[in-house]
XYZ file of C-alpha atoms in Angstrom:
534
model
C -1.597 327.813 122.723
C -0.252 330.818 121.435
C -1.711 333.181 118.617
C 0.379 335.207 116.372
C -1.332 337.879 114.402
C 0.679 339.540 111.446
C 0.817 343.300 111.140
C -0.959 343.095 107.686
C -3.760 341.121 109.315
C -3.540 338.999 106.190
C -3.128 335.821 108.084
C -3.097 334.372 111.655
C -0.644 331.787 112.754
C -1.724 329.261 115.669
C 0.927 327.905 117.591
C -0.686 324.785 119.570
C 0.497 323.744 122.865
C 1.683 320.515 124.397
C -1.924 319.114 125.301
C -3.215 319.927 121.722
C -0.197 318.216 120.020
C -0.833 315.113 122.042
C -4.420 315.160 121.155
C -3.633 315.358 117.434
C -1.184 312.619 117.668
C -3.916 310.267 119.095
C -6.405 311.054 116.297
C -3.835 310.431 113.765
C -2.921 307.235 115.393
C -6.629 306.409 115.534
C -7.065 307.073 111.893
C -4.303 304.827 110.915
C -5.631 301.950 113.223
C -9.209 302.206 111.262
C -7.363 302.025 108.029
C -5.576 298.629 109.236
C -8.632 297.353 110.156
C -10.443 298.023 106.997
C -7.640 296.424 105.087
C -7.363 293.340 107.434
C -11.271 292.900 107.015
C -11.185 292.998 103.157
C -8.434 290.431 103.228
C -10.395 287.977 105.375
C -13.647 288.321 103.554
C -11.401 287.631 100.309
C -10.390 284.618 101.877
C -13.713 283.641 103.109
C -15.293 284.407 99.611
C -12.674 281.892 97.970
C -13.273 279.056 100.513
C -17.081 279.425 100.041
C -16.508 279.303 96.297
C -14.399 275.976 96.438
C -16.593 274.343 98.932
C -19.503 275.357 96.669
C -17.873 273.906 93.596
C -17.056 270.613 95.202
C -20.839 270.356 96.399
C -21.930 270.935 92.830
C -19.238 268.594 91.161
C -20.479 265.895 93.599
C -24.048 266.347 92.605
C -24.900 266.960 96.088
C -25.579 270.663 96.080
C -29.471 271.060 96.444
C -29.366 274.713 98.277
C -30.484 277.847 96.729
C -29.869 280.065 99.633
C -26.949 281.143 101.839
C -28.918 279.750 104.942
C -29.112 276.130 103.361
C -25.512 276.365 102.233
C -24.416 277.383 105.543
C -26.324 274.196 107.021
C -24.559 271.955 104.276
C -21.078 273.404 104.959
C -21.103 273.884 108.749
C -20.578 270.133 109.515
C -17.720 270.005 106.996
C -16.073 273.150 108.435
C -16.433 271.987 112.080
C -15.473 268.368 110.925
C -18.587 267.035 112.804
C -21.215 264.949 111.414
C -24.563 263.785 113.069
C -24.658 260.504 111.304
C -21.802 258.342 109.805
C -21.066 258.571 106.427
C -19.313 255.033 106.309
C -21.167 252.460 103.895
C -22.903 249.843 105.861
C -21.762 247.283 103.398
C -18.268 247.944 105.113
C -19.669 246.763 108.522
C -21.378 243.783 107.171
C -18.156 242.624 105.388
C -15.674 243.158 108.335
C -18.511 241.119 110.630
C -18.128 238.157 108.230
C -15.948 235.361 109.803
C -12.174 235.281 108.405
C -11.130 232.651 106.201
C -7.813 230.917 106.648
C -4.926 232.237 104.241
C -2.190 230.048 103.170
C 0.936 232.023 104.152
C 3.096 230.404 101.746
C 0.817 230.648 98.894
C -1.887 233.339 99.569
C -3.056 233.633 95.934
C -2.808 236.630 93.432
C -6.064 238.094 94.798
C -4.813 239.246 98.043
C -2.367 242.159 98.443
C 0.593 241.524 100.307
C 1.492 245.254 101.126
C -0.028 248.507 101.910
C 1.642 249.851 98.714
C 0.323 247.031 96.442
C -3.214 247.416 97.957
C -3.202 251.186 97.114
C -1.875 250.674 93.598
C -4.743 247.926 93.254
C -7.557 250.504 94.311
C -6.197 253.493 92.228
C -6.384 251.181 89.106
C -9.532 249.078 89.507
C -11.755 251.807 91.311
C -13.859 249.048 93.216
C -17.090 249.520 94.723
C -17.391 249.721 98.571
C -17.930 245.864 99.027
C -15.034 244.843 97.107
C -12.746 247.556 98.669
C -13.687 246.080 102.065
C -13.340 242.559 101.097
C -9.621 243.299 99.744
C -8.907 245.309 102.752
C -9.915 242.407 105.070
C -7.927 239.847 103.267
C -4.754 241.914 103.416
C -5.122 242.817 107.014
C -5.850 239.055 107.853
C -3.002 237.877 105.841
C -0.497 240.305 107.293
C -1.720 239.466 110.944
C -1.238 235.600 110.185
C 2.299 236.446 108.931
C 2.978 238.703 112.134
C 1.632 235.944 114.148
C 4.049 233.264 112.758
C 6.945 235.574 113.046
C 6.225 236.191 116.967
C 5.860 232.401 117.477
C 9.038 231.566 115.631
C 10.659 234.257 117.601
C 9.382 232.842 120.882
C 10.467 229.141 119.698
C 14.129 230.351 118.798
C 14.339 232.242 122.216
C 13.031 229.083 123.941
C 15.751 226.908 122.176
C 18.473 229.415 122.894
C 17.854 229.785 126.535
C 17.338 226.065 126.935
C 20.492 225.141 125.597
C 24.113 224.906 127.238
C 26.527 227.292 125.381
C 29.581 225.630 124.205
C 31.696 227.905 126.334
C 29.974 226.990 129.493
C 30.015 223.103 128.467
C 33.814 223.305 127.858
C 34.368 225.073 131.203
C 32.610 222.214 133.136
C 34.489 219.431 131.173
C 37.899 221.329 131.930
C 37.336 221.776 135.477
C 35.911 218.075 135.759
C 39.342 216.908 134.271
C 41.183 219.223 136.612
C 39.254 217.671 139.456
C 40.358 214.207 138.646
C 44.141 215.145 137.938
C 44.915 218.004 140.198
C 44.911 217.393 143.859
C 44.610 221.345 144.477
C 41.200 221.032 142.835
C 39.947 218.536 145.221
C 40.496 220.546 148.554
C 37.842 220.259 151.360
C 35.577 223.178 151.042
C 35.566 224.768 153.480
C 38.981 223.730 155.396
C 38.625 221.930 158.450
C 39.177 224.877 160.754
C 36.270 226.612 159.275
C 33.650 223.817 159.426
C 32.347 225.070 162.840
C 31.229 228.301 161.320
C 28.995 226.483 158.912
C 26.348 226.458 161.914
C 27.370 229.320 163.785
C 24.419 231.638 163.721
C 26.491 234.654 164.688
C 27.586 234.511 160.874
C 25.751 235.729 157.905
C 24.739 232.638 155.771
C 23.619 232.697 152.215
C 22.444 229.651 150.191
C 22.958 229.474 146.477
C 21.609 226.428 144.769
C 23.016 226.066 140.980
C 24.388 223.659 138.334
C 26.091 226.733 136.270
C 29.712 227.072 137.601
C 30.189 230.366 135.825
C 26.970 231.976 137.257
C 27.445 230.581 140.767
C 31.318 232.368 140.537
C 29.810 235.738 139.693
C 27.162 235.578 142.531
C 29.941 234.442 144.967
C 32.415 237.075 143.591
C 29.992 239.735 143.832
C 28.837 238.882 147.234
C 32.121 238.981 148.806
C 33.549 241.921 146.875
C 30.828 244.055 148.065
C 30.600 243.002 151.691
C 31.914 245.197 154.322
C 32.734 242.086 156.586
C 33.505 239.166 154.146
C 35.044 237.382 157.309
C 31.589 236.970 158.478
C 30.011 235.679 155.434
C 29.389 232.022 154.765
C 28.190 231.048 151.305
C 26.464 227.489 151.106
C 26.558 226.331 147.269
C 24.181 223.395 146.736
C 24.614 221.719 143.186
C 23.623 218.313 141.688
C 25.794 215.304 141.469
C 27.202 215.815 137.994
C 28.298 219.222 138.650
C 29.750 218.590 142.218
C 33.396 217.929 140.821
C 33.581 221.072 138.484
C 31.948 223.308 141.196
C 34.454 222.065 143.777
C 37.490 222.293 141.437
C 36.444 226.031 140.671
C 36.147 227.097 144.322
C 39.305 225.144 145.478
C 41.293 226.836 142.655
C 39.610 230.305 142.922
C 39.243 230.923 146.923
C 37.277 233.785 148.099
C 39.221 234.489 151.392
C 38.303 235.535 154.133
C 34.758 234.451 153.355
C 33.745 230.768 154.064
C 32.719 228.711 150.961
C 30.938 225.416 151.211
C 30.272 223.375 148.164
C 27.929 220.134 148.623
C 26.034 218.129 146.163
C 22.344 217.173 147.118
C 23.138 213.544 147.632
C 25.718 214.419 150.528
C 22.982 215.649 152.607
C 21.865 213.453 155.291
C 18.126 214.502 155.202
C 17.865 213.565 151.446
C 19.682 210.276 151.856
C 17.278 208.982 154.471
C 14.487 207.946 152.433
C 11.674 209.411 150.042
C 12.148 212.810 149.277
C 8.759 214.871 148.469
C 10.317 217.263 146.142
C 11.882 214.460 143.882
C 8.598 212.761 143.776
C 6.851 215.804 142.779
C 9.315 216.706 140.034
C 9.185 213.348 138.479
C 5.275 213.565 138.334
C 5.325 217.148 137.172
C 7.776 216.354 134.384
C 5.383 213.236 133.308
C 2.228 215.599 133.375
C 3.987 218.332 131.360
C 5.282 216.060 128.875
C 1.726 214.551 128.429
C -0.218 217.712 128.766
C 1.850 219.771 126.405
C 3.024 217.494 123.623
C 6.637 219.171 123.271
C 7.594 222.717 121.869
C 6.443 221.663 118.294
C 2.916 220.802 119.406
C 2.868 224.024 121.210
C 3.988 226.126 118.317
C 1.604 224.223 115.784
C -1.537 225.347 117.741
C -3.413 227.778 115.539
C -6.069 229.022 118.059
C -3.416 230.126 120.854
C -2.466 233.750 120.965
C 1.337 234.250 120.530
C 1.910 235.447 124.192
C 0.035 232.300 125.502
C 2.448 230.163 123.233
C 5.168 231.780 124.896
C 4.108 231.147 128.320
C 3.728 227.544 127.682
C 7.234 227.292 125.995
C 8.682 229.022 129.073
C 6.929 226.668 131.187
C 8.751 223.699 129.396
C 12.324 225.482 130.303
C 14.726 223.093 131.852
C 14.901 225.674 134.778
C 11.373 224.933 135.838
C 12.153 221.298 135.832
C 15.394 221.534 137.653
C 15.897 220.340 141.057
C 17.854 223.494 142.034
C 14.793 225.392 141.411
C 12.529 223.217 143.449
C 14.986 222.543 146.515
C 14.520 225.991 148.077
C 11.169 224.664 149.694
C 13.355 222.148 151.813
C 15.680 224.791 153.285
C 14.737 224.171 156.942
C 15.606 220.268 156.756
C 18.610 221.177 154.696
C 20.058 223.668 157.291
C 18.590 222.352 160.766
C 20.976 224.161 162.880
C 20.374 227.791 161.186
C 17.877 230.367 162.275
C 18.098 232.654 159.243
C 19.680 232.507 155.819
C 19.546 234.638 152.589
C 18.401 232.462 149.643
C 20.310 233.688 146.116
C 19.388 232.675 142.578
C 22.575 232.131 140.248
C 21.048 234.779 137.964
C 21.572 237.829 140.242
C 24.374 240.011 140.757
C 24.825 241.674 144.300
C 26.006 245.319 144.189
C 26.065 246.272 147.886
C 26.758 244.941 151.336
C 23.920 242.530 152.329
C 24.721 242.099 156.305
C 22.010 244.758 156.892
C 19.468 242.303 155.790
C 19.857 240.411 159.235
C 18.770 243.839 160.871
C 15.488 243.618 159.336
C 12.537 243.081 161.856
C 10.538 240.520 160.016
C 7.698 240.734 162.624
C 7.213 236.918 162.789
C 6.894 236.568 159.066
C 8.896 233.723 157.235
C 9.928 235.067 153.873
C 11.339 238.623 153.386
C 10.799 239.515 149.631
C 10.255 242.464 147.416
C 6.576 243.014 145.992
C 6.302 243.190 142.231
C 2.934 244.879 141.862
C 4.269 248.607 142.210
C 7.243 250.543 140.879
C 8.147 253.023 137.798
C 8.648 249.954 135.402
C 4.934 249.030 134.926
C 6.010 246.224 132.691
C 8.005 244.437 135.209
C 6.426 245.672 138.497
C 2.832 244.840 137.525
C 2.642 241.294 138.836
C -0.411 240.283 140.877
C -1.743 236.650 141.850
C -3.810 237.036 138.752
C -0.749 236.924 136.731
C 0.125 233.411 137.926
C -2.808 231.685 139.323
C -5.763 230.698 137.135
C -8.538 232.488 138.868
C -11.346 230.840 136.625
C -10.592 227.506 138.598
C -12.619 227.753 141.668
C -9.934 226.262 143.968
C -8.062 229.505 143.244
C -11.115 231.596 142.967
C -12.230 230.580 146.481
C -9.117 230.919 148.192
C -7.251 233.993 146.893
C -7.774 237.504 145.734
C -6.465 238.308 141.993
C -5.305 241.834 142.792
C -3.319 240.674 145.737
C 0.674 241.631 145.206
C 2.864 238.948 144.013
C 6.479 238.790 145.285
C 9.817 237.757 143.795
C 11.929 234.748 144.081
C 15.757 235.107 143.759
C 16.790 237.278 146.705
C 14.921 236.207 149.888
C 15.558 236.091 153.605
C 14.168 233.242 155.297
C 13.565 232.964 158.938
C 13.995 229.114 159.344
C 12.971 229.110 163.075
C 9.495 230.602 162.186
C 9.351 228.466 159.023
C 9.706 225.341 161.214
C 6.559 226.334 163.129
C 4.379 226.782 160.140
C 2.715 224.380 157.690
C 4.558 226.152 154.625
C 6.166 222.959 153.144
C 2.951 220.756 153.637
C 1.071 223.579 152.010
C 3.333 223.685 149.114
C 2.913 219.969 148.207
C -0.659 219.876 148.863
C -1.192 222.499 146.018
C 1.371 220.681 143.698
C -0.907 217.533 143.947
C -3.976 219.565 143.214
C -2.340 221.228 140.252
C -1.131 217.565 138.907
C -4.560 216.182 139.363
C -6.225 219.187 137.638
C -3.943 218.619 134.691
C -1.731 221.570 135.598
C -5.089 223.997 135.191
C -4.252 225.965 138.436
C -0.879 227.260 137.301
C 1.656 226.658 134.642
C 5.138 228.167 135.563
C 7.462 226.227 137.734
C 8.043 227.148 141.683
C 7.000 230.685 142.173
C 2.883 230.121 141.780
C 3.013 227.323 144.606
C 5.368 229.358 146.455
C 3.062 232.193 146.268
C 0.265 229.983 147.724
C 2.503 228.275 150.523
C 3.820 231.702 151.856
C 0.564 233.445 151.635
C 0.281 235.493 154.678
C 3.846 234.836 155.608
C 5.551 237.408 153.599
C 7.501 240.465 155.002
C 7.655 243.388 152.213
C 10.958 244.474 151.595
C 12.309 247.846 150.190
C 12.609 247.298 146.351
C 16.349 248.360 146.631
C 17.244 244.963 147.646
C 15.923 243.228 144.499
C 15.526 244.894 141.084
C 13.978 242.272 138.602
C 13.551 241.954 134.906
C 17.151 242.388 133.350
C 16.534 239.234 131.516
C 13.207 240.280 129.667
C 13.372 243.996 129.885
C 15.760 245.482 127.229
C 14.544 249.006 128.406
C 15.788 248.886 131.787
C 17.409 251.752 132.849
C 21.069 251.326 133.228
C 21.206 254.191 135.977
C 18.403 252.180 138.056
C 20.350 249.142 137.769
C 23.359 250.571 138.884
C 21.827 251.883 142.017
C 20.239 248.571 143.077
C 21.323 246.672 145.810
C 20.710 243.257 143.740
C 19.688 243.036 140.085
C 18.277 239.926 138.783
C 18.293 238.738 135.238
C 15.042 236.882 135.469
C 13.729 235.905 132.009
C 15.272 234.184 128.977
C 17.927 236.482 128.182
C 20.708 235.307 130.851
C 23.821 237.280 130.874
C 25.856 234.155 129.897
C 23.867 233.644 126.655
C 24.361 234.974 123.477
C 20.797 236.339 123.521
C 21.569 238.469 126.461
C 20.977 242.380 126.055
C 24.436 243.724 125.447
C 23.954 247.087 127.273
C 22.965 245.252 130.303
C 25.581 242.127 130.286
C 28.704 244.301 131.787
C 26.634 244.696 135.115
C 27.318 240.941 135.253
C 30.663 240.339 133.356
C 32.454 243.053 135.534
C 32.880 240.019 138.041
C 34.500 237.606 135.848
C 38.229 237.561 135.374
C 38.533 237.051 131.611
C 42.539 236.497 131.945
C 42.014 233.435 133.958
C 43.305 230.383 132.102
C 40.071 228.470 132.403
C 37.840 231.116 130.947
C 40.231 232.218 128.241
C 40.944 228.678 127.398
C 36.941 228.191 126.574
C 36.865 231.380 124.996
C 34.472 233.062 127.277
C 34.601 236.767 126.311
C 33.287 240.018 127.678
C 31.029 240.210 124.613
């Protein structure tokens, strides 16, 4: 600090040094900070006083303010400010009304007293200003009415989907008729499949053998095309196509006119197998009994839909159980694969609603550790809707026969792409167990399970399943609209299990191209029957 005294001694000027100047700056900043704090405090208390005034006014208007002190007022306002109450403020009469049994409401003529929308309900409440009981009665009636309408809409949707999935599209019917006519008029459509020189390959265990059971020519063509096109060694692939008597001519005509060289294709009808023609076939007898039991037990689709006490998802399950697929011999015949192919040691069984996107020959390198059935489990995966199936989803564990023999949380597995060790199968009692449980289910009026061949398969193969990597079999493309396209494209085999088959109008449009890419839409038979990509 410097001191300067004027010659006249009239004034003294002080020149502060650097340290003093910093000190003065700090003091000045501190003073400005204090001013700001005072200003903010005033603003806060002004807001608080306005808030207390409003809350006090509300309490006074409602006639509920009995406080004469700030402490009492704080006790009254604190729960409101913190939005916490020690006891419920909902009138007890609301609970009484909601606990009363609901009465049935005629959906077509609900009456003028029942609001049919939330807007109508709110308008009526504003106009009439009802008491708590009348409010609750009106609200309950409206919710009950809307719930009944929602249930009816869901059931109608399930019924329409059942009808759509059970019927044969006219395009497929046209294709079958044209091929049958071609079979009868064109010798090129009646070629022996396979040619005589390839017949020895049908029983050669050095080849990769695949079995496809189908009465759908278009679906079978997609499976065959995708299998051969994605194989690294198609000359080593043998595809055995099993069909029924009525579809044999169209199926033979298609594959005679559309060869998949160098792969070996065999087309054979069930009645042409020696094993079936020898006598009684258990699967045929079981099917006849099963169809009869279902028709009596269920009473048809209209009876199912008319049931007032069933939940929509239960009705959907019963409708699905009536699907022709579950009563098709093509679906049941897989349990007799060892008898149908007595010379083969190992085969891969394929459903006709799958698409193969990779080479399947590595399946023969899998060590199944003595197990019979190589399958993908359906109880774990990113898609919880599809991959969450356990035994309790298929079997009725309220029945003692099921509860005493199986665990409800055991993982289920999928049919559709399975590798079967036929040699190990022949040394087991799997087929006998399958029919034993079928008979038990028929005797119990179908109370052990309701859907087709997977539940008895889960039972018969119990303890005989080798778990495969999920890459080999991705499910749900026929009932899961939100399936990731990227995941589907990266899977080895995709399965359109569910009602929305890719050849139906109800197929999911974003998933159908994965299947349609294996169809030549310029083919004269496809084009002539107006089968298109969309």
